[in-house]
Protein backbone atom coordinates (compact mmCIF):
# COMPACT_ATOMS: atom_id res chain seq x y z
CA UNK A 1 0.00 0.00 0.00
CA UNK A 2 1.41 3.35 -0.96
CA UNK A 3 0.21 5.49 1.93
CA UNK A 4 -0.37 8.81 0.16
CA UNK A 5 -1.87 7.54 -3.11
CA UNK A 6 -3.59 4.47 -1.55
CA UNK A 7 -2.24 2.47 -4.52
CA UNK A 8 -2.21 -1.30 -3.88
CA UNK A 9 -0.37 -4.09 -5.70
CA UNK A 10 -1.08 -7.83 -5.43
CA UNK A 11 0.74 -10.80 -6.96
CA UNK A 12 -1.21 -13.63 -8.63
CA UNK A 13 -1.17 -15.76 -5.46
CA UNK A 14 -2.94 -12.99 -3.49
CA UNK A 15 -5.64 -12.79 -6.16
CA UNK A 16 -6.02 -16.57 -5.81
CA UNK A 17 -6.34 -16.36 -2.02
CA UNK A 18 -8.98 -13.66 -2.45
CA UNK A 19 -10.84 -15.76 -5.04
CA UNK A 20 -10.47 -13.30 -7.89
CA UNK A 21 -8.20 -12.43 -10.85
CA UNK A 22 -6.58 -9.24 -12.15
CA UNK A 23 -9.25 -9.17 -14.90
CA UNK A 24 -12.09 -9.36 -12.34
CA UNK A 25 -10.89 -6.81 -9.80
CA UNK A 26 -8.33 -4.09 -9.32
CA UNK A 27 -6.46 -4.35 -6.02
CA UNK A 28 -7.58 -1.66 -3.62
CA UNK A 29 -7.85 -0.90 0.05
CA UNK A 30 -11.63 -0.82 -0.38
CA UNK A 31 -11.70 -4.33 -1.87
CA UNK A 32 -9.48 -5.63 0.94
CA UNK A 33 -11.75 -3.96 3.52
CA UNK A 34 -14.79 -5.56 1.91
CA UNK A 35 -13.15 -9.00 2.18
CA UNK A 36 -11.93 -8.80 5.79
CA UNK A 37 -14.38 -10.66 8.03
CA UNK A 38 -16.66 -8.19 9.86
CA UNK A 39 -15.56 -9.53 13.27
CA UNK A 40 -11.88 -8.93 12.40
CA UNK A 41 -12.15 -5.67 10.47
CA UNK A 42 -11.69 -3.27 13.41
CA UNK A 43 -8.52 -4.95 14.64
CA UNK A 44 -6.97 -5.35 11.15
CA UNK A 45 -7.53 -1.70 10.31
CA UNK A 46 -6.45 -0.57 13.79
CA UNK A 47 -3.11 -2.31 13.17
CA UNK A 48 -2.79 -0.87 9.65
CA UNK A 49 -3.53 2.63 10.94
CA UNK A 50 -1.04 2.20 13.77
CA UNK A 51 1.59 0.98 11.28
CA UNK A 52 1.09 4.14 9.22
CA UNK A 53 0.94 6.58 12.14
CA UNK A 54 3.56 5.05 14.45
CA UNK A 55 5.67 2.91 12.07
CA UNK A 56 4.82 -0.28 13.98
CA UNK A 57 5.03 -3.48 11.90
CA UNK A 58 2.58 -6.26 12.70
CA UNK A 59 1.57 -9.86 12.09
CA UNK A 60 -1.99 -11.04 12.55
CA UNK A 61 -4.15 -14.06 11.88
CA UNK A 62 -7.57 -13.04 10.64
CA UNK A 63 -10.43 -14.16 8.44
CA UNK A 64 -11.56 -13.05 5.02
CA UNK A 65 -14.96 -13.67 3.49
CA UNK A 66 -15.16 -14.23 -0.25
CA UNK A 67 -18.09 -13.12 -2.40
CA UNK A 68 -19.52 -16.66 -2.40
CA UNK A 69 -19.54 -16.66 1.43
CA UNK A 70 -16.46 -18.87 1.84
CA UNK A 71 -14.44 -17.94 4.93
CA UNK A 72 -10.67 -18.34 4.84
CA UNK A 73 -8.11 -17.89 7.60
CA UNK A 74 -5.10 -15.79 6.62
CA UNK A 75 -1.80 -14.83 8.20
CA UNK A 76 -1.00 -11.20 7.33
CA UNK A 77 2.50 -9.85 7.96
CA UNK A 78 3.12 -6.15 7.42
CA UNK A 79 6.27 -4.01 7.54
CA UNK A 80 6.72 -0.28 7.09
CA UNK A 81 8.90 1.44 4.52
CA UNK A 82 10.07 5.03 5.01
CA UNK A 83 10.47 7.85 2.55
CA UNK A 84 14.02 9.04 3.23
CA UNK A 85 13.15 12.66 2.33
CA UNK A 86 10.06 13.08 4.51
CA UNK A 87 11.04 10.52 7.17
CA UNK A 88 7.45 9.30 7.16
CA UNK A 89 5.95 5.92 6.39
CA UNK A 90 5.69 5.74 2.61
CA UNK A 91 4.49 2.15 2.14
CA UNK A 92 3.11 -0.81 3.97
CA UNK A 93 4.71 -3.91 2.48
CA UNK A 94 3.71 -7.38 3.46
CA UNK A 95 2.66 -10.90 2.77
CA UNK A 96 -0.52 -12.85 3.18
CA UNK A 97 -0.82 -16.60 3.47
CA UNK A 98 -3.93 -18.77 3.31
CA UNK A 99 -3.76 -20.90 6.47
CA UNK A 100 -7.31 -22.27 6.29
CA UNK A 101 -6.24 -25.93 6.07
CA UNK A 102 -3.83 -25.50 8.96
CA UNK A 103 -6.48 -23.72 11.04
CA UNK A 104 -9.05 -26.45 10.37
CA UNK A 105 -6.54 -29.15 11.32
CA UNK A 106 -5.72 -27.39 14.58
CA UNK A 107 -9.43 -27.03 15.39
CA UNK A 108 -10.05 -30.72 14.66
CA UNK A 109 -7.13 -31.75 16.86
CA UNK A 110 -8.39 -29.51 19.66
CA UNK A 111 -11.84 -31.11 19.42
CA UNK A 112 -10.30 -34.57 19.59
CA UNK A 113 -8.19 -33.59 22.60
CA UNK A 114 -11.23 -32.01 24.28
CA UNK A 115 -13.27 -35.20 23.85
CA UNK A 116 -10.37 -37.28 25.14
CA UNK A 117 -9.86 -35.05 28.20
CA UNK A 118 -13.53 -34.34 28.93
CA UNK A 119 -14.17 -34.33 32.71
CA UNK A 120 -16.45 -36.96 34.23
CA UNK A 121 -20.16 -36.17 34.58
CA UNK A 122 -20.82 -33.87 37.54
CA UNK A 123 -17.24 -32.62 37.63
CA UNK A 124 -16.51 -28.98 36.95
CA UNK A 125 -13.18 -29.86 35.32
CA UNK A 126 -11.18 -27.97 37.92
CA UNK A 127 -13.06 -24.72 37.39
CA UNK A 128 -14.50 -22.92 40.33
CA UNK A 129 -17.97 -21.40 40.37
CA UNK A 130 -18.18 -17.93 38.94
CA UNK A 131 -15.31 -18.34 36.45
CA UNK A 132 -16.06 -16.33 33.33
CA UNK A 133 -14.68 -17.48 29.97
CA UNK A 134 -15.16 -14.02 28.48
CA UNK A 135 -11.99 -12.31 29.58
CA UNK A 136 -11.35 -10.04 26.62
CA UNK A 137 -10.07 -6.58 27.35
CA UNK A 138 -12.07 -3.68 26.03
CA UNK A 139 -12.29 0.02 25.84
CA UNK A 140 -15.62 0.35 27.59
CA UNK A 141 -17.41 0.72 24.29
CA UNK A 142 -14.61 2.60 22.62
CA UNK A 143 -13.88 0.98 19.27
CA UNK A 144 -10.18 1.79 19.33
CA UNK A 145 -9.66 0.43 22.84
CA UNK A 146 -11.48 -2.80 22.06
CA UNK A 147 -9.61 -3.18 18.77
CA UNK A 148 -6.28 -2.60 20.54
CA UNK A 149 -7.08 -5.22 23.18
CA UNK A 150 -8.18 -7.72 20.56
CA UNK A 151 -5.10 -6.93 18.47
CA UNK A 152 -2.88 -7.77 21.42
CA UNK A 153 -4.61 -11.16 21.75
CA UNK A 154 -4.52 -11.96 18.04
CA UNK A 155 -0.91 -10.93 17.44
CA UNK A 156 0.73 -12.98 20.18
CA UNK A 157 -0.53 -16.45 19.43
CA UNK A 158 1.65 -19.35 20.59
CA UNK A 159 2.82 -21.85 17.99
CA UNK A 160 0.77 -25.01 17.73
CA UNK A 161 2.44 -28.39 17.33
CA UNK A 162 0.69 -30.69 14.89
CA UNK A 163 0.74 -34.47 14.87
CA UNK A 164 2.90 -36.31 12.33
CA UNK A 165 0.04 -37.48 10.13
CA UNK A 166 -1.29 -33.98 9.43
CA UNK A 167 -1.02 -33.24 5.73
CA UNK A 168 -1.09 -29.80 4.23
CA UNK A 169 -1.01 -28.31 0.79
CA UNK A 170 1.69 -25.65 0.67
CA UNK A 171 -0.14 -22.34 0.55
CA UNK A 172 0.91 -19.42 -1.57
CA UNK A 173 2.75 -16.61 0.13
CA UNK A 174 3.78 -13.54 -1.75
CA UNK A 175 4.08 -9.81 -1.50
CA UNK A 176 1.37 -7.23 -1.15
CA UNK A 177 2.40 -3.64 -1.69
mmCIF file of C-alpha atoms in Angstrom:
data_model
loop_
_atom_site.group_PDB
_atom_site.id
_atom_site.type_symbol
_atom_site.label_atom_id
_atom_site.label_comp_id
_atom_site.label_asym_id
_atom_site.label_seq_id
_atom_site.Cartn_x
_atom_site.Cartn_y
_atom_site.Cartn_z
ATOM 1 C CA UNK A 1 0.000 0.000 0.000
ATOM 2 C CA UNK A 2 1.414 3.350 -0.961
ATOM 3 C CA UNK A 3 0.212 5.495 1.927
ATOM 4 C CA UNK A 4 -0.374 8.808 0.161
ATOM 5 C CA UNK A 5 -1.868 7.545 -3.106
ATOM 6 C CA UNK A 6 -3.592 4.470 -1.551
ATOM 7 C CA UNK A 7 -2.242 2.471 -4.519
ATOM 8 C CA UNK A 8 -2.209 -1.296 -3.882
ATOM 9 C CA UNK A 9 -0.367 -4.087 -5.701
ATOM 10 C CA UNK A 10 -1.079 -7.827 -5.435
ATOM 11 C CA UNK A 11 0.739 -10.804 -6.959
ATOM 12 C CA UNK A 12 -1.209 -13.626 -8.633
ATOM 13 C CA UNK A 13 -1.168 -15.756 -5.459
ATOM 14 C CA UNK A 14 -2.945 -12.994 -3.494
ATOM 15 C CA UNK A 15 -5.637 -12.794 -6.161
ATOM 16 C CA UNK A 16 -6.017 -16.568 -5.812
ATOM 17 C CA UNK A 17 -6.345 -16.364 -2.019
ATOM 18 C CA UNK A 18 -8.983 -13.655 -2.446
ATOM 19 C CA UNK A 19 -10.839 -15.760 -5.039
ATOM 20 C CA UNK A 20 -10.467 -13.297 -7.895
ATOM 21 C CA UNK A 21 -8.204 -12.429 -10.847
ATOM 22 C CA UNK A 22 -6.582 -9.236 -12.154
ATOM 23 C CA UNK A 23 -9.253 -9.175 -14.895
ATOM 24 C CA UNK A 24 -12.089 -9.358 -12.342
ATOM 25 C CA UNK A 25 -10.893 -6.813 -9.799
ATOM 26 C CA UNK A 26 -8.333 -4.091 -9.318
ATOM 27 C CA UNK A 27 -6.462 -4.346 -6.021
ATOM 28 C CA UNK A 28 -7.582 -1.656 -3.621
ATOM 29 C CA UNK A 29 -7.848 -0.904 0.048
ATOM 30 C CA UNK A 30 -11.634 -0.815 -0.380
ATOM 31 C CA UNK A 31 -11.703 -4.331 -1.865
ATOM 32 C CA UNK A 32 -9.480 -5.631 0.939
ATOM 33 C CA UNK A 33 -11.750 -3.958 3.522
ATOM 34 C CA UNK A 34 -14.790 -5.565 1.911
ATOM 35 C CA UNK A 35 -13.152 -9.002 2.183
ATOM 36 C CA UNK A 36 -11.931 -8.801 5.795
ATOM 37 C CA UNK A 37 -14.378 -10.661 8.026
ATOM 38 C CA UNK A 38 -16.660 -8.191 9.862
ATOM 39 C CA UNK A 39 -15.560 -9.532 13.266
ATOM 40 C CA UNK A 40 -11.880 -8.933 12.398
ATOM 41 C CA UNK A 41 -12.153 -5.671 10.471
ATOM 42 C CA UNK A 42 -11.693 -3.268 13.413
ATOM 43 C CA UNK A 43 -8.522 -4.948 14.635
ATOM 44 C CA UNK A 44 -6.971 -5.347 11.153
ATOM 45 C CA UNK A 45 -7.528 -1.697 10.312
ATOM 46 C CA UNK A 46 -6.446 -0.572 13.789
ATOM 47 C CA UNK A 47 -3.113 -2.313 13.166
ATOM 48 C CA UNK A 48 -2.791 -0.870 9.651
ATOM 49 C CA UNK A 49 -3.534 2.627 10.938
ATOM 50 C CA UNK A 50 -1.035 2.204 13.770
ATOM 51 C CA UNK A 51 1.585 0.977 11.284
ATOM 52 C CA UNK A 52 1.093 4.137 9.219
ATOM 53 C CA UNK A 53 0.941 6.585 12.135
ATOM 54 C CA UNK A 54 3.560 5.050 14.450
ATOM 55 C CA UNK A 55 5.673 2.915 12.075
ATOM 56 C CA UNK A 56 4.817 -0.282 13.983
ATOM 57 C CA UNK A 57 5.032 -3.476 11.903
ATOM 58 C CA UNK A 58 2.583 -6.263 12.704
ATOM 59 C CA UNK A 59 1.568 -9.856 12.091
ATOM 60 C CA UNK A 60 -1.988 -11.042 12.555
ATOM 61 C CA UNK A 61 -4.146 -14.062 11.880
ATOM 62 C CA UNK A 62 -7.573 -13.039 10.644
ATOM 63 C CA UNK A 63 -10.429 -14.163 8.441
ATOM 64 C CA UNK A 64 -11.562 -13.047 5.021
ATOM 65 C CA UNK A 65 -14.963 -13.668 3.494
ATOM 66 C CA UNK A 66 -15.161 -14.226 -0.250
ATOM 67 C CA UNK A 67 -18.091 -13.117 -2.404
ATOM 68 C CA UNK A 68 -19.523 -16.658 -2.397
ATOM 69 C CA UNK A 69 -19.536 -16.661 1.428
ATOM 70 C CA UNK A 70 -16.456 -18.871 1.843
ATOM 71 C CA UNK A 71 -14.445 -17.939 4.934
ATOM 72 C CA UNK A 72 -10.666 -18.336 4.842
ATOM 73 C CA UNK A 73 -8.112 -17.894 7.603
ATOM 74 C CA UNK A 74 -5.098 -15.795 6.621
ATOM 75 C CA UNK A 75 -1.797 -14.831 8.199
ATOM 76 C CA UNK A 76 -1.004 -11.204 7.334
ATOM 77 C CA UNK A 77 2.500 -9.849 7.960
ATOM 78 C CA UNK A 78 3.119 -6.153 7.422
ATOM 79 C CA UNK A 79 6.271 -4.009 7.545
ATOM 80 C CA UNK A 80 6.721 -0.280 7.090
ATOM 81 C CA UNK A 81 8.904 1.440 4.520
ATOM 82 C CA UNK A 82 10.068 5.025 5.010
ATOM 83 C CA UNK A 83 10.466 7.854 2.545
ATOM 84 C CA UNK A 84 14.016 9.036 3.225
ATOM 85 C CA UNK A 85 13.151 12.656 2.334
ATOM 86 C CA UNK A 86 10.056 13.076 4.507
ATOM 87 C CA UNK A 87 11.041 10.518 7.169
ATOM 88 C CA UNK A 88 7.451 9.304 7.160
ATOM 89 C CA UNK A 89 5.951 5.924 6.390
ATOM 90 C CA UNK A 90 5.690 5.740 2.612
ATOM 91 C CA UNK A 91 4.491 2.152 2.140
ATOM 92 C CA UNK A 92 3.110 -0.814 3.971
ATOM 93 C CA UNK A 93 4.712 -3.913 2.479
ATOM 94 C CA UNK A 94 3.707 -7.375 3.465
ATOM 95 C CA UNK A 95 2.659 -10.899 2.768
ATOM 96 C CA UNK A 96 -0.523 -12.852 3.183
ATOM 97 C CA UNK A 97 -0.818 -16.605 3.468
ATOM 98 C CA UNK A 98 -3.935 -18.768 3.311
ATOM 99 C CA UNK A 99 -3.761 -20.897 6.470
ATOM 100 C CA UNK A 100 -7.306 -22.270 6.294
ATOM 101 C CA UNK A 101 -6.243 -25.933 6.071
ATOM 102 C CA UNK A 102 -3.831 -25.501 8.961
ATOM 103 C CA UNK A 103 -6.479 -23.723 11.042
ATOM 104 C CA UNK A 104 -9.049 -26.445 10.369
ATOM 105 C CA UNK A 105 -6.539 -29.146 11.323
ATOM 106 C CA UNK A 106 -5.719 -27.387 14.584
ATOM 107 C CA UNK A 107 -9.434 -27.028 15.391
ATOM 108 C CA UNK A 108 -10.048 -30.717 14.659
ATOM 109 C CA UNK A 109 -7.127 -31.752 16.860
ATOM 110 C CA UNK A 110 -8.393 -29.508 19.657
ATOM 111 C CA UNK A 111 -11.841 -31.106 19.421
ATOM 112 C CA UNK A 112 -10.299 -34.573 19.590
ATOM 113 C CA UNK A 113 -8.193 -33.592 22.598
ATOM 114 C CA UNK A 114 -11.226 -32.010 24.283
ATOM 115 C CA UNK A 115 -13.267 -35.196 23.853
ATOM 116 C CA UNK A 116 -10.366 -37.282 25.140
ATOM 117 C CA UNK A 117 -9.863 -35.052 28.200
ATOM 118 C CA UNK A 118 -13.526 -34.345 28.934
ATOM 119 C CA UNK A 119 -14.174 -34.331 32.708
ATOM 120 C CA UNK A 120 -16.452 -36.959 34.232
ATOM 121 C CA UNK A 121 -20.157 -36.165 34.581
ATOM 122 C CA UNK A 122 -20.824 -33.869 37.537
ATOM 123 C CA UNK A 123 -17.239 -32.619 37.634
ATOM 124 C CA UNK A 124 -16.515 -28.977 36.954
ATOM 125 C CA UNK A 125 -13.181 -29.856 35.316
ATOM 126 C CA UNK A 126 -11.183 -27.970 37.924
ATOM 127 C CA UNK A 127 -13.062 -24.716 37.386
ATOM 128 C CA UNK A 128 -14.499 -22.916 40.328
ATOM 129 C CA UNK A 129 -17.970 -21.401 40.373
ATOM 130 C CA UNK A 130 -18.184 -17.932 38.940
ATOM 131 C CA UNK A 131 -15.312 -18.338 36.452
ATOM 132 C CA UNK A 132 -16.058 -16.329 33.328
ATOM 133 C CA UNK A 133 -14.681 -17.478 29.975
ATOM 134 C CA UNK A 134 -15.161 -14.015 28.475
ATOM 135 C CA UNK A 135 -11.993 -12.313 29.577
ATOM 136 C CA UNK A 136 -11.349 -10.039 26.622
ATOM 137 C CA UNK A 137 -10.072 -6.578 27.351
ATOM 138 C CA UNK A 138 -12.073 -3.682 26.031
ATOM 139 C CA UNK A 139 -12.290 0.020 25.838
ATOM 140 C CA UNK A 140 -15.620 0.351 27.586
ATOM 141 C CA UNK A 141 -17.415 0.717 24.290
ATOM 142 C CA UNK A 142 -14.611 2.601 22.621
ATOM 143 C CA UNK A 143 -13.876 0.976 19.269
ATOM 144 C CA UNK A 144 -10.184 1.792 19.326
ATOM 145 C CA UNK A 145 -9.663 0.434 22.840
ATOM 146 C CA UNK A 146 -11.483 -2.799 22.057
ATOM 147 C CA UNK A 147 -9.607 -3.178 18.768
ATOM 148 C CA UNK A 148 -6.278 -2.596 20.537
ATOM 149 C CA UNK A 149 -7.083 -5.217 23.180
ATOM 150 C CA UNK A 150 -8.183 -7.720 20.562
ATOM 151 C CA UNK A 151 -5.097 -6.932 18.468
ATOM 152 C CA UNK A 152 -2.880 -7.772 21.423
ATOM 153 C CA UNK A 153 -4.612 -11.158 21.749
ATOM 154 C CA UNK A 154 -4.520 -11.961 18.037
ATOM 155 C CA UNK A 155 -0.912 -10.928 17.436
ATOM 156 C CA UNK A 156 0.728 -12.976 20.184
ATOM 157 C CA UNK A 157 -0.526 -16.450 19.426
ATOM 158 C CA UNK A 158 1.649 -19.350 20.592
ATOM 159 C CA UNK A 159 2.821 -21.854 17.985
ATOM 160 C CA UNK A 160 0.766 -25.007 17.734
ATOM 161 C CA UNK A 161 2.437 -28.394 17.326
ATOM 162 C CA UNK A 162 0.687 -30.693 14.894
ATOM 163 C CA UNK A 163 0.738 -34.470 14.873
ATOM 164 C CA UNK A 164 2.903 -36.313 12.330
ATOM 165 C CA UNK A 165 0.041 -37.483 10.128
ATOM 166 C CA UNK A 166 -1.289 -33.976 9.434
ATOM 167 C CA UNK A 167 -1.022 -33.244 5.726
ATOM 168 C CA UNK A 168 -1.094 -29.795 4.233
ATOM 169 C CA UNK A 169 -1.011 -28.307 0.789
ATOM 170 C CA UNK A 170 1.691 -25.651 0.670
ATOM 171 C CA UNK A 171 -0.138 -22.341 0.546
ATOM 172 C CA UNK A 172 0.915 -19.417 -1.573
ATOM 173 C CA UNK A 173 2.748 -16.615 0.131
ATOM 174 C CA UNK A 174 3.781 -13.542 -1.755
ATOM 175 C CA UNK A 175 4.077 -9.810 -1.504
ATOM 176 C CA UNK A 176 1.370 -7.234 -1.147
ATOM 177 C CA UNK A 177 2.401 -3.639 -1.685
#
